[in-house]
Amino acid sequence: MISANLSAIFYLISGVLFILALRGLSSPETSRQGNLFGILGMIIAITVTFLSIGNFSTGFIFVLLFILIGGSIGAFIAYRIPMTAMPELVAGFHSLVGLAAVFVAISAFLNPEAFNLGIRGNIKLGSLIEMSIGAAVGAITFSGSIIAFLKLQGIMSGSPIVFKGQHPLNAVILISIVILIYLLCASQSSNLFWILLAVSFLIGFLLIIPIGGADMPVVISMLNSYSGWAAAGIGFTLENTALIITGALVGSSGAILSYIMCKGMNRSFFNVILGGFGATDDSSGSIKKEQRPVKSGNADDAAFLMKNASSVIIVPGYGMAVAQAQHALREMVDTLKKNDIKVSYAIHPVAGRMPGHMNVLLAEANVPYDEVFELEEINNDFANADVAFVIGANDVTNPVAKTDPQSPIYGMPVLDVEKCKSVLFVKRSLSPGYAGIDNDLFYKENTLMLFADAKKMTEDITKNL
Amino acid sequence: MEIDPLIFRLSIFILSIFVGYYVVWSVTPSLHTPLMSVTNAISSVIIVGAIIAGLSGNSDSIFNTSSIFGFLAIALAAINIFGGFLVTQRMLAMYKKKKKDK
């Protein structure tokens, strides 16, 4: 058994190691070392907890057993999961953090003596407030992440589910959570505690169902942030520095990512949360627009264009992930490079279903990360490039965002694909993208549409090169 | 008058938010997915609370309602810790620089 002061110092050390773990991610070279710091911090935190309890009886064996069970499941998932399923995985993991926070809060509420928080029915006020906030946020994280997971997995429709009176209902529920916490602290009633949990689960569910597929990057980042705040709430209850530091780090990390994602779509955070984007005004969309002519081509035409280019910029999007086309794409690029054609990749901040989604897929296909550029870095290069190869992206290339103030995506930063001498657009059909608007790029003089599955088309082009 | 220890914890919390803010802005956008998976893993340090909860039973009865919730939380957090760190490791191993050939 070690003293409380000593264990507090070790918890602080593990908190610092977690900061270093995030710091390592500032560049790919230092990132692997950063991850090791994170693992070390976790080992220290767990070991110190055992030592400070100092109870190595039968219970300890069970703790190890449950760690082993959970650990094997986690390790199994980590090795088996395909990289394209990373958004689902992260959403799933968020839900587990949320649920773990809820369970710890329940346990502390039922047996406060074990945590030094007073006695049952008379828990210290401060601890009870912290505990109930942690539990409520944890419950919201859990049910919200489950919905996000189901939507990403395709089990639940990705389209927004909206109904009348949704926003007032949510507002009432959120206010009732605050009132419940107040009443709970005043009465210490366990019934209120259970009601609080139930209501929090419900609001997490209601908050996420109106949010559509392409807004998932914001939702996942937001839930990431929530899972951090839930951990911090529990950290205050347990008076544990490691947990408080980590919760704050994760909370602010998720908040920053949500901000970056919102900025990438030129939408306010509230606008995303209130949801329903793209599902609104189906009536106006159903007015048939005049059919405009498009030029479509085949793999042979595309190969010809690219063979005669000196520089090509690839614009990947969610469609590439769906078609699992990243490996085929890299093979195509290898062939281009053999012909001394300069190739780079342009990634829009909200391409894909989570922050950095495209980068991971390209890394998986062995694309060197110094050929992959962010929007600001590469946008000026489109004017000098010969061919832009758009594979699975749509709205993020739509020039209407720059020209038409009436458009729902007006003001969103887009890749200046139309400035290229020619544009190759791989797409299955002419259907509009997620925002439900037509892409002007399809009808440009210099655009060649390639109607096919992204993977198959890329393979065919490689054969023709 | 003595300062409530809560104030110290609050100070740590607020300062950590600022540390997080600056550290996360320096993360390169191409590593945002690993950032999410690693924050996922480290937030599972909530397992320390779960362990305390799991060991809260007395020697006669290891399992009571409170400790069962603790054990469940241990398993959930462990899934996240192992899953989160390993999948991050797997992703980071894929980020390679251009080979300096030719």
PDB file of N, CA, C and O in Angstrom, chain B residues 44-78:
ATOM      1  N   SER B  44      -9.881   6.207 -21.403  1.00  0.00           N
ATOM      2  CA  SER B  44     -10.257   4.996 -20.676  1.00  0.00           C
ATOM      3  C   SER B  44      -9.445   4.826 -19.405  1.00  0.00           C
ATOM      4  O   SER B  44      -9.556   3.806 -18.732  1.00  0.00           O
ATOM      5  N   VAL B  45      -8.645   5.836 -19.053  1.00  0.00           N
ATOM      6  CA  VAL B  45      -7.978   5.804 -17.752  1.00  0.00           C
ATOM      7  C   VAL B  45      -9.053   5.832 -16.661  1.00  0.00           C
ATOM      8  O   VAL B  45      -8.779   5.636 -15.477  1.00  0.00           O
ATOM      9  N   ILE B  46     -10.292   6.010 -17.081  1.00  0.00           N
ATOM     10  CA  ILE B  46     -11.433   5.887 -16.170  1.00  0.00           C
ATOM     11  C   ILE B  46     -11.445   4.499 -15.529  1.00  0.00           C
ATOM     12  O   ILE B  46     -12.120   4.265 -14.521  1.00  0.00           O
ATOM     13  N   ILE B  47     -10.639   3.598 -16.063  1.00  0.00           N
ATOM     14  CA  ILE B  47     -10.523   2.257 -15.485  1.00  0.00           C
ATOM     15  C   ILE B  47     -10.055   2.327 -14.033  1.00  0.00           C
ATOM     16  O   ILE B  47     -10.373   1.440 -13.241  1.00  0.00           O
ATOM     17  N   VAL B  48      -9.318   3.374 -13.653  1.00  0.00           N
ATOM     18  CA  VAL B  48      -8.883   3.459 -12.250  1.00  0.00           C
ATOM     19  C   VAL B  48     -10.107   3.555 -11.334  1.00  0.00           C
ATOM     20  O   VAL B  48     -10.140   2.942 -10.270  1.00  0.00           O
ATOM     21  N   GLY B  49     -11.121   4.313 -11.771  1.00  0.00           N
ATOM     22  CA  GLY B  49     -12.353   4.380 -10.989  1.00  0.00           C
ATOM     23  C   GLY B  49     -13.050   3.033 -10.967  1.00  0.00           C
ATOM     24  O   GLY B  49     -13.573   2.600  -9.933  1.00  0.00           O
ATOM     25  N   ALA B  50     -13.017   2.352 -12.124  1.00  0.00           N
ATOM     26  CA  ALA B  50     -13.666   1.050 -12.219  1.00  0.00           C
ATOM     27  C   ALA B  50     -12.991   0.031 -11.307  1.00  0.00           C
ATOM     28  O   ALA B  50     -13.665  -0.799 -10.696  1.00  0.00           O
ATOM     29  N   ILE B  51     -11.669   0.103 -11.209  1.00  0.00           N
ATOM     30  CA  ILE B  51     -10.946  -0.851 -10.349  1.00  0.00           C
ATOM     31  C   ILE B  51     -11.317  -0.616  -8.879  1.00  0.00           C
ATOM     32  O   ILE B  51     -11.598  -1.562  -8.137  1.00  0.00           O
ATOM     33  N   ILE B  52     -11.342   0.661  -8.481  1.00  0.00           N
ATOM     34  CA  ILE B  52     -11.745   0.963  -7.097  1.00  0.00           C
ATOM     35  C   ILE B  52     -13.150   0.404  -6.850  1.00  0.00           C
ATOM     36  O   ILE B  52     -13.414  -0.232  -5.830  1.00  0.00           O
ATOM     37  N   ALA B  53     -14.035   0.615  -7.818  1.00  0.00           N
ATOM     38  CA  ALA B  53     -15.406   0.131  -7.673  1.00  0.00           C
ATOM     39  C   ALA B  53     -15.448  -1.392  -7.592  1.00  0.00           C
ATOM     40  O   ALA B  53     -16.162  -1.963  -6.760  1.00  0.00           O
ATOM     41  N   GLY B  54     -14.655  -2.050  -8.435  1.00  0.00           N
ATOM     42  CA  GLY B  54     -14.658  -3.509  -8.459  1.00  0.00           C
ATOM     43  C   GLY B  54     -14.143  -4.104  -7.161  1.00  0.00           C
ATOM     44  O   GLY B  54     -14.600  -5.155  -6.712  1.00  0.00           O
ATOM     45  N   LEU B  55     -13.176  -3.434  -6.538  1.00  0.00           N
ATOM     46  CA  LEU B  55     -12.594  -3.961  -5.302  1.00  0.00           C
ATOM     47  C   LEU B  55     -13.321  -3.451  -4.067  1.00  0.00           C
ATOM     48  O   LEU B  55     -12.841  -3.605  -2.952  1.00  0.00           O
ATOM     49  N   SER B  56     -14.499  -2.846  -4.269  1.00  0.00           N
ATOM     50  CA  SER B  56     -15.165  -2.228  -3.126  1.00  0.00           C
ATOM     51  C   SER B  56     -15.894  -3.242  -2.248  1.00  0.00           C
ATOM     52  O   SER B  56     -16.262  -2.946  -1.125  1.00  0.00           O
ATOM     53  N   GLY B  57     -16.112  -4.463  -2.770  1.00  0.00           N
ATOM     54  CA  GLY B  57     -16.780  -5.485  -1.960  1.00  0.00           C
ATOM     55  C   GLY B  57     -15.893  -5.925  -0.801  1.00  0.00           C
ATOM     56  O   GLY B  57     -14.670  -5.778  -0.857  1.00  0.00           O
ATOM     57  N   ASN B  58     -16.483  -6.451   0.251  1.00  0.00           N
ATOM     58  CA  ASN B  58     -15.650  -6.928   1.355  1.00  0.00           C
ATOM     59  C   ASN B  58     -15.249  -8.373   1.107  1.00  0.00           C
ATOM     60  O   ASN B  58     -15.670  -9.006   0.128  1.00  0.00           O
ATOM     61  N   SER B  59     -14.429  -8.922   2.000  1.00  0.00           N
ATOM     62  CA  SER B  59     -13.828 -10.227   1.717  1.00  0.00           C
ATOM     63  C   SER B  59     -14.870 -11.353   1.677  1.00  0.00           C
ATOM     64  O   SER B  59     -14.663 -12.357   1.013  1.00  0.00           O
ATOM     65  N   ASP B  60     -15.998 -11.187   2.369  1.00  0.00           N
ATOM     66  CA  ASP B  60     -17.014 -12.239   2.344  1.00  0.00           C
ATOM     67  C   ASP B  60     -17.726 -12.281   1.000  1.00  0.00           C
ATOM     68  O   ASP B  60     -18.013 -13.345   0.466  1.00  0.00           O
ATOM     69  N   SER B  61     -18.052 -11.110   0.478  1.00  0.00           N
ATOM     70  CA  SER B  61     -18.758 -11.094  -0.794  1.00  0.00           C
ATOM     71  C   SER B  61     -18.048 -10.134  -1.742  1.00  0.00           C
ATOM     72  O   SER B  61     -18.092  -8.928  -1.573  1.00  0.00           O
ATOM     73  N   ILE B  62     -17.380 -10.725  -2.732  1.00  0.00           N
ATOM     74  CA  ILE B  62     -16.682  -9.894  -3.711  1.00  0.00           C
ATOM     75  C   ILE B  62     -17.699  -9.196  -4.589  1.00  0.00           C
ATOM     76  O   ILE B  62     -17.511  -8.073  -5.012  1.00  0.00           O
ATOM     77  N   PHE B  63     -18.795  -9.910  -4.841  1.00  0.00           N
ATOM     78  CA  PHE B  63     -19.775  -9.344  -5.748  1.00  0.00           C
ATOM     79  C   PHE B  63     -20.969  -8.760  -5.001  1.00  0.00           C
ATOM     80  O   PHE B  63     -21.684  -9.464  -4.288  1.00  0.00           O
ATOM     81  N   ASN B  64     -21.151  -7.457  -5.127  1.00  0.00           N
ATOM     82  CA  ASN B  64     -22.410  -6.831  -4.742  1.00  0.00           C
ATOM     83  C   ASN B  64     -22.787  -5.930  -5.908  1.00  0.00           C
ATOM     84  O   ASN B  64     -22.010  -5.804  -6.866  1.00  0.00           O
ATOM     85  N   THR B  65     -23.950  -5.323  -5.846  1.00  0.00           N
ATOM     86  CA  THR B  65     -24.405  -4.542  -7.002  1.00  0.00           C
ATOM     87  C   THR B  65     -23.347  -3.529  -7.431  1.00  0.00           C
ATOM     88  O   THR B  65     -23.044  -3.378  -8.607  1.00  0.00           O
ATOM     89  N   SER B  66     -22.786  -2.845  -6.437  1.00  0.00           N
ATOM     90  CA  SER B  66     -21.824  -1.803  -6.743  1.00  0.00           C
ATOM     91  C   SER B  66     -20.582  -2.368  -7.435  1.00  0.00           C
ATOM     92  O   SER B  66     -20.114  -1.834  -8.438  1.00  0.00           O
ATOM     93  N   SER B  67     -20.054  -3.481  -6.904  1.00  0.00           N
ATOM     94  CA  SER B  67     -18.807  -3.979  -7.485  1.00  0.00           C
ATOM     95  C   SER B  67     -19.048  -4.634  -8.845  1.00  0.00           C
ATOM     96  O   SER B  67     -18.163  -4.640  -9.695  1.00  0.00           O
ATOM     97  N   ILE B  68     -20.262  -5.151  -9.053  1.00  0.00           N
ATOM     98  CA  ILE B  68     -20.541  -5.740 -10.375  1.00  0.00           C
ATOM     99  C   ILE B  68     -20.483  -4.662 -11.459  1.00  0.00           C
ATOM    100  O   ILE B  68     -19.880  -4.849 -12.514  1.00  0.00           O
ATOM    101  N   PHE B  69     -21.061  -3.498 -11.144  1.00  0.00           N
ATOM    102  CA  PHE B  69     -20.938  -2.389 -12.095  1.00  0.00           C
ATOM    103  C   PHE B  69     -19.479  -2.029 -12.310  1.00  0.00           C
ATOM    104  O   PHE B  69     -19.051  -1.710 -13.415  1.00  0.00           O
ATOM    105  N   GLY B  70     -18.703  -2.100 -11.228  1.00  0.00           N
ATOM    106  CA  GLY B  70     -17.269  -1.834 -11.346  1.00  0.00           C
ATOM    107  C   GLY B  70     -16.589  -2.809 -12.290  1.00  0.00           C
ATOM    108  O   GLY B  70     -15.842  -2.396 -13.184  1.00  0.00           O
ATOM    109  N   PHE B  71     -16.886  -4.104 -12.117  1.00  0.00           N
ATOM    110  CA  PHE B  71     -16.246  -5.110 -12.972  1.00  0.00           C
ATOM    111  C   PHE B  71     -16.641  -4.921 -14.440  1.00  0.00           C
ATOM    112  O   PHE B  71     -15.814  -5.040 -15.336  1.00  0.00           O
ATOM    113  N   LEU B  72     -17.932  -4.607 -14.663  1.00  0.00           N
ATOM    114  CA  LEU B  72     -18.364  -4.365 -16.047  1.00  0.00           C
ATOM    115  C   LEU B  72     -17.609  -3.181 -16.643  1.00  0.00           C
ATOM    116  O   LEU B  72     -17.144  -3.220 -17.778  1.00  0.00           O
ATOM    117  N   ALA B  73     -17.469  -2.118 -15.832  1.00  0.00           N
ATOM    118  CA  ALA B  73     -16.749  -0.940 -16.314  1.00  0.00           C
ATOM    119  C   ALA B  73     -15.292  -1.282 -16.604  1.00  0.00           C
ATOM    120  O   ALA B  73     -14.709  -0.767 -17.561  1.00  0.00           O
ATOM    121  N   ILE B  74     -14.701  -2.162 -15.800  1.00  0.00           N
ATOM    122  CA  ILE B  74     -13.315  -2.568 -16.059  1.00  0.00           C
ATOM    123  C   ILE B  74     -13.212  -3.207 -17.437  1.00  0.00           C
ATOM    124  O   ILE B  74     -12.332  -2.867 -18.237  1.00  0.00           O
ATOM    125  N   ALA B  75     -14.146  -4.127 -17.730  1.00  0.00           N
ATOM    126  CA  ALA B  75     -14.094  -4.815 -19.020  1.00  0.00           C
ATOM    127  C   ALA B  75     -14.269  -3.824 -20.171  1.00  0.00           C
ATOM    128  O   ALA B  75     -13.509  -3.852 -21.152  1.00  0.00           O
ATOM    129  N   LEU B  76     -15.227  -2.893 -20.041  1.00  0.00           N
ATOM    130  CA  LEU B  76     -15.460  -1.913 -21.110  1.00  0.00           C
ATOM    131  C   LEU B  76     -14.231  -1.047 -21.330  1.00  0.00           C
ATOM    132  O   LEU B  76     -13.785  -0.831 -22.458  1.00  0.00           O
ATOM    133  N   ALA B  77     -13.677  -0.542 -20.212  1.00  0.00           N
ATOM    134  CA  ALA B  77     -12.507   0.329 -20.341  1.00  0.00           C
ATOM    135  C   ALA B  77     -11.332  -0.440 -20.923  1.00  0.00           C
ATOM    136  O   ALA B  77     -10.558   0.097 -21.726  1.00  0.00           O
ATOM    137  N   ALA B  78     -11.206  -1.722 -20.546  1.00  0.00           N
ATOM    138  CA  ALA B  78     -10.075  -2.515 -21.055  1.00  0.00           C
ATOM    139  C   ALA B  78     -10.198  -2.726 -22.565  1.00  0.00           C
ATOM    140  O   ALA B  78      -9.190  -2.688 -23.284  1.00  0.00           O
TER     141      ALA B  78
END
